[in-house]
């Protein structure tokens, strides 16, 4: 079994879909399907059950997935140890305001355990750049939220969070168990500066042009609500100050937490970071 084929298998197993796995691997679906079929021939067992809805793991597939992840991690750690012997390696990680996320905390702990000799440098990014400096070459890998323009980037979803409207606690809508977008019609929203990624703006503005204060950071969003009574969107898992509440919002797709890097720049450190992140955010 080649490591490349194992990477293909892990992608299909995690995505549960050949099309999504092919997109994640930046390849077409037919060669990916052929590689998986050849892998099944090599191991002498059916690994995946295919259907119109996607794929599911067989018991043999589940066993191989655990082994494949371990083998790939060992291979990356071997490369990192070689790089360490040649000089202390560093990894610059861009983070978009979610440093207190339990997933990020688990990721930091696990990455430190597996790569104690790697110096991790963290760059906090504001909301005007969802790639956290990735396109500008300021970071090696980004731990961020979508959606944004993925051209030239490899993006892997770690989790998807439902979102809600953040309101003052004394807002007439604050006591509702859920809201529809129509309930927020005519309200002022916090919004992002002109030039911010259009896909990012469209999602966080709920697909509509908005009027209201321009913000660049999470705290500015919260202050805009607190001081001006504006509204906006926030993942439900976030806990705003006591003066504010987040009410679930119906009809909006969950917000993806992702790890991303430049196409063709998947060093062993970055691949290991992505794999550890996948495990840390799965809990």
mmCIF file of C-alpha atoms in Angstrom:
data_model
loop_
_atom_site.group_PDB
_atom_site.id
_atom_site.type_symbol
_atom_site.label_atom_id
_atom_site.label_comp_id
_atom_site.label_asym_id
_atom_site.label_seq_id
_atom_site.Cartn_x
_atom_site.Cartn_y
_atom_site.Cartn_z
ATOM 1 C CA UNK A 1 0.000 0.000 0.000
ATOM 2 C CA UNK A 2 1.339 3.415 -0.968
ATOM 3 C CA UNK A 3 1.006 6.368 1.376
ATOM 4 C CA UNK A 4 -0.642 8.352 -1.405
ATOM 5 C CA UNK A 5 -3.370 5.729 -1.781
ATOM 6 C CA UNK A 6 -3.913 5.713 1.964
ATOM 7 C CA UNK A 7 -4.350 9.494 1.859
ATOM 8 C CA UNK A 8 -6.976 9.018 -0.833
ATOM 9 C CA UNK A 9 -8.778 6.429 1.283
ATOM 10 C CA UNK A 10 -8.730 8.617 4.403
ATOM 11 C CA UNK A 11 -10.196 11.523 2.411
ATOM 12 C CA UNK A 12 -13.061 9.387 1.077
ATOM 13 C CA UNK A 13 -13.697 7.851 4.499
ATOM 14 C CA UNK A 14 -13.817 11.251 6.209
ATOM 15 C CA UNK A 15 -15.894 12.981 3.554
ATOM 16 C CA UNK A 16 -18.222 9.964 3.092
ATOM 17 C CA UNK A 17 -18.498 10.977 -0.549
ATOM 18 C CA UNK A 18 -16.239 10.439 -3.582
ATOM 19 C CA UNK A 19 -17.089 13.797 -5.144
ATOM 20 C CA UNK A 20 -16.277 15.789 -2.002
ATOM 21 C CA UNK A 21 -13.121 13.744 -1.427
ATOM 22 C CA UNK A 22 -11.980 14.369 -5.014
ATOM 23 C CA UNK A 23 -12.545 18.103 -4.560
ATOM 24 C CA UNK A 24 -10.599 18.028 -1.291
ATOM 25 C CA UNK A 25 -7.725 16.192 -3.004
ATOM 26 C CA UNK A 26 -7.875 18.460 -6.069
ATOM 27 C CA UNK A 27 -8.275 15.562 -8.459
ATOM 28 C CA UNK A 28 -11.044 14.167 -10.649
ATOM 29 C CA UNK A 29 -13.314 11.440 -9.358
ATOM 30 C CA UNK A 30 -12.518 8.561 -11.809
ATOM 31 C CA UNK A 31 -8.837 8.129 -10.805
ATOM 32 C CA UNK A 32 -9.834 8.392 -7.160
ATOM 33 C CA UNK A 33 -12.405 5.609 -7.606
ATOM 34 C CA UNK A 34 -9.846 3.456 -9.420
ATOM 35 C CA UNK A 35 -7.301 3.973 -6.644
ATOM 36 C CA UNK A 36 -9.797 2.903 -3.975
ATOM 37 C CA UNK A 37 -10.822 -0.170 -5.974
ATOM 38 C CA UNK A 38 -7.165 -1.124 -6.366
ATOM 39 C CA UNK A 39 -6.673 -0.665 -2.624
ATOM 40 C CA UNK A 40 -9.610 -2.992 -1.953
ATOM 41 C CA UNK A 41 -8.012 -5.543 -4.276
ATOM 42 C CA UNK A 42 -4.668 -5.178 -2.488
ATOM 43 C CA UNK A 43 -6.134 -5.735 0.976
ATOM 44 C CA UNK A 44 -8.605 -8.382 -0.212
ATOM 45 C CA UNK A 45 -11.655 -6.774 1.368
ATOM 46 C CA UNK A 46 -14.466 -4.367 0.560
ATOM 47 C CA UNK A 47 -13.710 -1.131 2.402
ATOM 48 C CA UNK A 48 -16.566 1.123 1.345
ATOM 49 C CA UNK A 49 -20.224 0.558 0.551
ATOM 50 C CA UNK A 50 -21.225 2.893 -2.273
ATOM 51 C CA UNK A 51 -24.699 4.373 -2.749
ATOM 52 C CA UNK A 52 -26.300 7.375 -4.423
ATOM 53 C CA UNK A 53 -26.118 9.230 -1.104
ATOM 54 C CA UNK A 54 -22.401 8.622 -0.634
ATOM 55 C CA UNK A 55 -20.326 5.906 1.018
ATOM 56 C CA UNK A 56 -20.214 4.136 4.361
ATOM 57 C CA UNK A 57 -17.359 2.213 5.909
ATOM 58 C CA UNK A 58 -17.463 -1.544 6.221
ATOM 59 C CA UNK A 59 -15.913 -3.096 9.363
ATOM 60 C CA UNK A 60 -12.767 -3.702 7.291
ATOM 61 C CA UNK A 61 -12.832 -0.082 6.161
ATOM 62 C CA UNK A 62 -13.167 1.193 9.713
ATOM 63 C CA UNK A 63 -10.184 -0.928 10.764
ATOM 64 C CA UNK A 64 -8.085 0.332 7.860
ATOM 65 C CA UNK A 65 -9.057 3.938 8.553
ATOM 66 C CA UNK A 66 -7.586 3.756 12.047
ATOM 67 C CA UNK A 67 -4.422 2.087 10.761
ATOM 68 C CA UNK A 68 -4.104 4.483 7.811
ATOM 69 C CA UNK A 69 -4.332 7.548 10.032
ATOM 70 C CA UNK A 70 -1.638 6.119 12.300
ATOM 71 C CA UNK A 71 0.646 5.235 9.371
ATOM 72 C CA UNK A 72 0.256 8.641 7.738
ATOM 73 C CA UNK A 73 0.941 10.384 11.020
ATOM 74 C CA UNK A 74 4.050 8.264 11.589
ATOM 75 C CA UNK A 75 5.296 9.097 8.102
ATOM 76 C CA UNK A 76 4.780 12.819 8.670
ATOM 77 C CA UNK A 77 6.444 12.665 12.074
ATOM 78 C CA UNK A 78 9.453 10.940 10.501
ATOM 79 C CA UNK A 79 9.735 13.764 7.974
ATOM 80 C CA UNK A 80 9.403 16.331 10.749
ATOM 81 C CA UNK A 81 12.143 14.642 12.795
ATOM 82 C CA UNK A 82 14.443 14.803 9.781
ATOM 83 C CA UNK A 83 13.602 18.473 9.302
ATOM 84 C CA UNK A 84 14.217 19.088 13.010
ATOM 85 C CA UNK A 85 17.654 17.490 12.759
ATOM 86 C CA UNK A 86 18.438 19.888 9.933
ATOM 87 C CA UNK A 87 17.266 22.913 11.958
ATOM 88 C CA UNK A 88 14.377 23.871 14.242
ATOM 89 C CA UNK A 89 11.173 23.871 12.143
ATOM 90 C CA UNK A 90 8.456 26.466 12.573
ATOM 91 C CA UNK A 91 4.773 26.570 11.639
ATOM 92 C CA UNK A 92 2.855 29.834 11.424
ATOM 93 C CA UNK A 93 -0.857 29.380 12.094
ATOM 94 C CA UNK A 94 -3.477 32.003 11.339
ATOM 95 C CA UNK A 95 -6.483 31.959 13.693
ATOM 96 C CA UNK A 96 -9.700 33.882 13.188
ATOM 97 C CA UNK A 97 -10.830 34.989 16.612
ATOM 98 C CA UNK A 98 -11.680 31.474 17.844
ATOM 99 C CA UNK A 99 -8.669 30.835 20.025
ATOM 100 C CA UNK A 100 -10.930 29.917 22.967
ATOM 101 C CA UNK A 101 -12.797 27.256 20.976
ATOM 102 C CA UNK A 102 -12.444 23.893 22.799
ATOM 103 C CA UNK A 103 -11.497 22.314 19.458
ATOM 104 C CA UNK A 104 -8.608 24.771 19.082
ATOM 105 C CA UNK A 105 -7.503 24.057 22.637
ATOM 106 C CA UNK A 106 -7.500 20.292 22.008
ATOM 107 C CA UNK A 107 -5.642 20.861 18.747
ATOM 108 C CA UNK A 108 -2.923 22.911 20.441
ATOM 109 C CA UNK A 109 -2.440 20.277 23.133
ATOM 110 C CA UNK A 110 -2.329 17.368 20.676
ATOM 111 C CA UNK A 111 -0.006 19.136 18.234
ATOM 112 C CA UNK A 112 2.377 20.030 21.041
ATOM 113 C CA UNK A 113 2.456 16.416 22.231
ATOM 114 C CA UNK A 114 3.191 15.065 18.764
ATOM 115 C CA UNK A 115 5.579 17.816 17.660
ATOM 116 C CA UNK A 116 7.298 19.136 20.802
ATOM 117 C CA UNK A 117 10.259 20.474 18.797
ATOM 118 C CA UNK A 118 8.186 22.557 16.402
ATOM 119 C CA UNK A 119 7.876 26.269 17.151
ATOM 120 C CA UNK A 120 4.278 27.285 16.450
ATOM 121 C CA UNK A 121 3.739 30.941 15.755
ATOM 122 C CA UNK A 122 0.146 32.199 15.919
ATOM 123 C CA UNK A 123 -1.190 35.159 13.968
ATOM 124 C CA UNK A 124 -4.563 36.488 15.115
ATOM 125 C CA UNK A 125 -6.582 37.740 12.152
ATOM 126 C CA UNK A 126 -9.532 40.100 12.048
ATOM 127 C CA UNK A 127 -12.844 39.534 10.281
ATOM 128 C CA UNK A 128 -11.817 41.353 7.112
ATOM 129 C CA UNK A 129 -9.602 38.427 6.027
ATOM 130 C CA UNK A 130 -11.151 34.992 6.571
ATOM 131 C CA UNK A 131 -7.994 33.337 5.189
ATOM 132 C CA UNK A 132 -6.014 34.831 8.106
ATOM 133 C CA UNK A 133 -3.171 36.031 5.887
ATOM 134 C CA UNK A 134 -2.915 32.798 3.911
ATOM 135 C CA UNK A 135 -3.165 34.443 0.484
ATOM 136 C CA UNK A 136 -0.626 37.080 1.453
ATOM 137 C CA UNK A 137 1.843 34.403 2.530
ATOM 138 C CA UNK A 138 1.788 35.568 6.147
ATOM 139 C CA UNK A 139 0.841 32.127 7.524
ATOM 140 C CA UNK A 140 1.443 28.499 6.577
ATOM 141 C CA UNK A 141 -1.989 27.243 7.566
ATOM 142 C CA UNK A 142 -5.229 28.874 8.666
ATOM 143 C CA UNK A 143 -7.724 27.736 11.299
ATOM 144 C CA UNK A 144 -10.742 29.756 10.334
ATOM 145 C CA UNK A 145 -14.371 29.878 9.255
ATOM 146 C CA UNK A 146 -15.980 29.874 5.842
ATOM 147 C CA UNK A 147 -17.297 30.492 3.400
ATOM 148 C CA UNK A 148 -14.719 32.378 1.341
ATOM 149 C CA UNK A 149 -13.124 32.265 -2.095
ATOM 150 C CA UNK A 150 -11.208 28.955 -2.121
ATOM 151 C CA UNK A 151 -9.338 29.555 -5.390
ATOM 152 C CA UNK A 152 -5.761 28.290 -5.023
ATOM 153 C CA UNK A 153 -6.428 26.925 -1.548
ATOM 154 C CA UNK A 154 -6.984 23.495 -0.046
ATOM 155 C CA UNK A 155 -9.846 23.743 2.447
ATOM 156 C CA UNK A 156 -10.961 20.951 4.781
ATOM 157 C CA UNK A 157 -14.085 21.284 6.917
ATOM 158 C CA UNK A 158 -13.640 20.354 10.579
ATOM 159 C CA UNK A 159 -17.088 21.142 11.938
ATOM 160 C CA UNK A 160 -20.246 23.062 11.064
ATOM 161 C CA UNK A 161 -21.866 25.313 13.668
ATOM 162 C CA UNK A 162 -25.486 26.503 13.641
ATOM 163 C CA UNK A 163 -25.779 30.268 13.865
ATOM 164 C CA UNK A 164 -28.114 32.732 15.501
ATOM 165 C CA UNK A 165 -28.843 36.434 15.719
ATOM 166 C CA UNK A 166 -26.953 38.273 18.446
ATOM 167 C CA UNK A 167 -29.178 40.816 20.218
ATOM 168 C CA UNK A 168 -29.281 42.934 23.325
ATOM 169 C CA UNK A 169 -30.867 40.998 26.184
ATOM 170 C CA UNK A 170 -33.599 43.662 26.418
ATOM 171 C CA UNK A 171 -34.415 43.449 22.696
ATOM 172 C CA UNK A 172 -38.094 42.552 22.070
ATOM 173 C CA UNK A 173 -36.914 39.505 20.079
ATOM 174 C CA UNK A 174 -34.443 38.260 22.681
ATOM 175 C CA UNK A 175 -36.923 35.966 24.427
ATOM 176 C CA UNK A 176 -37.882 34.026 21.312
ATOM 177 C CA UNK A 177 -36.786 30.379 20.979
ATOM 178 C CA UNK A 178 -35.879 30.983 17.327
ATOM 179 C CA UNK A 179 -36.070 33.682 14.675
ATOM 180 C CA UNK A 180 -36.589 33.892 10.934
ATOM 181 C CA UNK A 181 -34.746 36.377 8.742
ATOM 182 C CA UNK A 182 -38.049 38.152 8.192
ATOM 183 C CA UNK A 183 -38.108 38.977 11.922
ATOM 184 C CA UNK A 184 -34.960 41.071 11.417
ATOM 185 C CA UNK A 185 -36.233 43.023 8.406
ATOM 186 C CA UNK A 186 -35.485 46.715 8.651
ATOM 187 C CA UNK A 187 -32.918 46.276 11.437
ATOM 188 C CA UNK A 188 -29.418 47.712 11.248
ATOM 189 C CA UNK A 189 -26.683 45.071 11.091
ATOM 190 C CA UNK A 190 -22.995 45.226 11.829
ATOM 191 C CA UNK A 191 -21.184 44.772 8.535
ATOM 192 C CA UNK A 192 -17.710 44.370 7.086
ATOM 193 C CA UNK A 193 -15.604 46.913 5.178
ATOM 194 C CA UNK A 194 -15.863 47.209 1.402
ATOM 195 C CA UNK A 195 -13.393 44.851 -0.263
ATOM 196 C CA UNK A 196 -13.951 42.018 2.218
ATOM 197 C CA UNK A 197 -14.338 38.606 0.521
ATOM 198 C CA UNK A 198 -17.784 38.652 -1.199
ATOM 199 C CA UNK A 199 -18.704 35.082 -0.216
ATOM 200 C CA UNK A 200 -17.802 35.828 3.393
ATOM 201 C CA UNK A 201 -19.870 39.021 3.409
ATOM 202 C CA UNK A 202 -22.848 37.333 1.735
ATOM 203 C CA UNK A 203 -23.000 34.629 4.402
ATOM 204 C CA UNK A 204 -22.605 36.844 7.466
ATOM 205 C CA UNK A 205 -24.978 39.447 6.028
ATOM 206 C CA UNK A 206 -27.509 36.636 5.372
ATOM 207 C CA UNK A 207 -27.453 37.280 1.636
ATOM 208 C CA UNK A 208 -28.717 40.860 1.797
ATOM 209 C CA UNK A 209 -27.102 44.314 1.540
ATOM 210 C CA UNK A 210 -26.902 45.710 5.066
ATOM 211 C CA UNK A 211 -26.724 49.116 6.676
ATOM 212 C CA UNK A 212 -25.011 49.662 9.992
ATOM 213 C CA UNK A 213 -21.658 50.120 11.704
ATOM 214 C CA UNK A 214 -18.545 48.698 10.027
ATOM 215 C CA UNK A 215 -16.662 46.181 12.184
ATOM 216 C CA UNK A 216 -13.351 44.350 11.915
ATOM 217 C CA UNK A 217 -13.171 42.205 15.050
ATOM 218 C CA UNK A 218 -15.487 40.037 17.151
ATOM 219 C CA UNK A 219 -15.398 42.486 20.051
ATOM 220 C CA UNK A 220 -16.393 45.304 17.715
ATOM 221 C CA UNK A 221 -19.407 43.217 16.622
ATOM 222 C CA UNK A 222 -20.473 42.754 20.229
ATOM 223 C CA UNK A 223 -19.970 46.426 21.074
ATOM 224 C CA UNK A 224 -22.013 47.461 18.027
ATOM 225 C CA UNK A 225 -24.914 45.398 19.356
ATOM 226 C CA UNK A 226 -24.468 46.585 22.929
ATOM 227 C CA UNK A 227 -24.131 50.300 22.202
ATOM 228 C CA UNK A 228 -26.238 50.715 19.065
ATOM 229 C CA UNK A 229 -28.812 47.915 19.263
ATOM 230 C CA UNK A 230 -27.694 46.588 15.891
ATOM 231 C CA UNK A 231 -27.977 42.894 15.064
ATOM 232 C CA UNK A 232 -25.784 40.363 13.327
ATOM 233 C CA UNK A 233 -24.917 36.688 13.164
ATOM 234 C CA UNK A 234 -22.870 34.592 15.559
ATOM 235 C CA UNK A 235 -22.244 30.844 15.998
ATOM 236 C CA UNK A 236 -24.522 29.463 18.690
ATOM 237 C CA UNK A 237 -21.577 27.950 20.544
ATOM 238 C CA UNK A 238 -20.199 31.395 21.344
ATOM 239 C CA UNK A 239 -21.131 32.898 24.677
ATOM 240 C CA UNK A 240 -21.537 36.664 24.480
ATOM 241 C CA UNK A 241 -21.492 38.912 27.563
ATOM 242 C CA UNK A 242 -24.534 38.737 29.823
ATOM 243 C CA UNK A 243 -26.044 41.860 28.295
ATOM 244 C CA UNK A 244 -26.357 40.030 24.954
ATOM 245 C CA UNK A 245 -28.067 36.839 23.771
ATOM 246 C CA UNK A 246 -27.839 34.669 20.664
ATOM 247 C CA UNK A 247 -31.180 33.415 19.337
ATOM 248 C CA UNK A 248 -31.157 30.489 16.827
ATOM 249 C CA UNK A 249 -31.896 31.648 13.307
ATOM 250 C CA UNK A 250 -33.868 29.375 10.963
ATOM 251 C CA UNK A 251 -33.149 29.007 7.263
ATOM 252 C CA UNK A 252 -29.412 29.673 7.310
ATOM 253 C CA UNK A 253 -26.827 26.973 6.600
ATOM 254 C CA UNK A 254 -24.503 26.049 9.495
ATOM 255 C CA UNK A 255 -21.180 27.858 9.466
ATOM 256 C CA UNK A 256 -18.127 25.711 8.643
ATOM 257 C CA UNK A 257 -14.984 25.698 10.771
ATOM 258 C CA UNK A 258 -12.126 24.851 8.410
ATOM 259 C CA UNK A 259 -8.402 24.331 8.133
ATOM 260 C CA UNK A 260 -6.842 25.712 4.941
ATOM 261 C CA UNK A 261 -3.501 26.053 3.214
ATOM 262 C CA UNK A 262 -2.101 27.053 -0.162
ATOM 263 C CA UNK A 263 -2.454 24.476 -2.946
ATOM 264 C CA UNK A 264 0.807 22.591 -3.413
ATOM 265 C CA UNK A 265 2.190 23.707 -0.034
ATOM 266 C CA UNK A 266 1.148 20.704 2.063
ATOM 267 C CA UNK A 267 4.365 20.154 4.005
ATOM 268 C CA UNK A 268 4.517 17.318 6.545
ATOM 269 C CA UNK A 269 3.925 19.867 9.310
ATOM 270 C CA UNK A 270 0.802 21.184 7.587
ATOM 271 C CA UNK A 271 -0.535 17.699 6.790
ATOM 272 C CA UNK A 272 -0.013 16.648 10.384
ATOM 273 C CA UNK A 273 -1.703 19.844 11.594
ATOM 274 C CA UNK A 274 -4.740 19.149 9.389
ATOM 275 C CA UNK A 275 -4.989 15.532 10.519
ATOM 276 C CA UNK A 276 -4.681 16.413 14.215
ATOM 277 C CA UNK A 277 -7.235 19.205 13.738
ATOM 278 C CA UNK A 278 -9.689 16.750 12.186
ATOM 279 C CA UNK A 279 -9.441 14.529 15.259
ATOM 280 C CA UNK A 280 -9.544 17.429 17.733
ATOM 281 C CA UNK A 281 -12.708 18.920 16.256
ATOM 282 C CA UNK A 282 -14.441 15.552 15.889
ATOM 283 C CA UNK A 283 -14.796 15.142 19.677
#
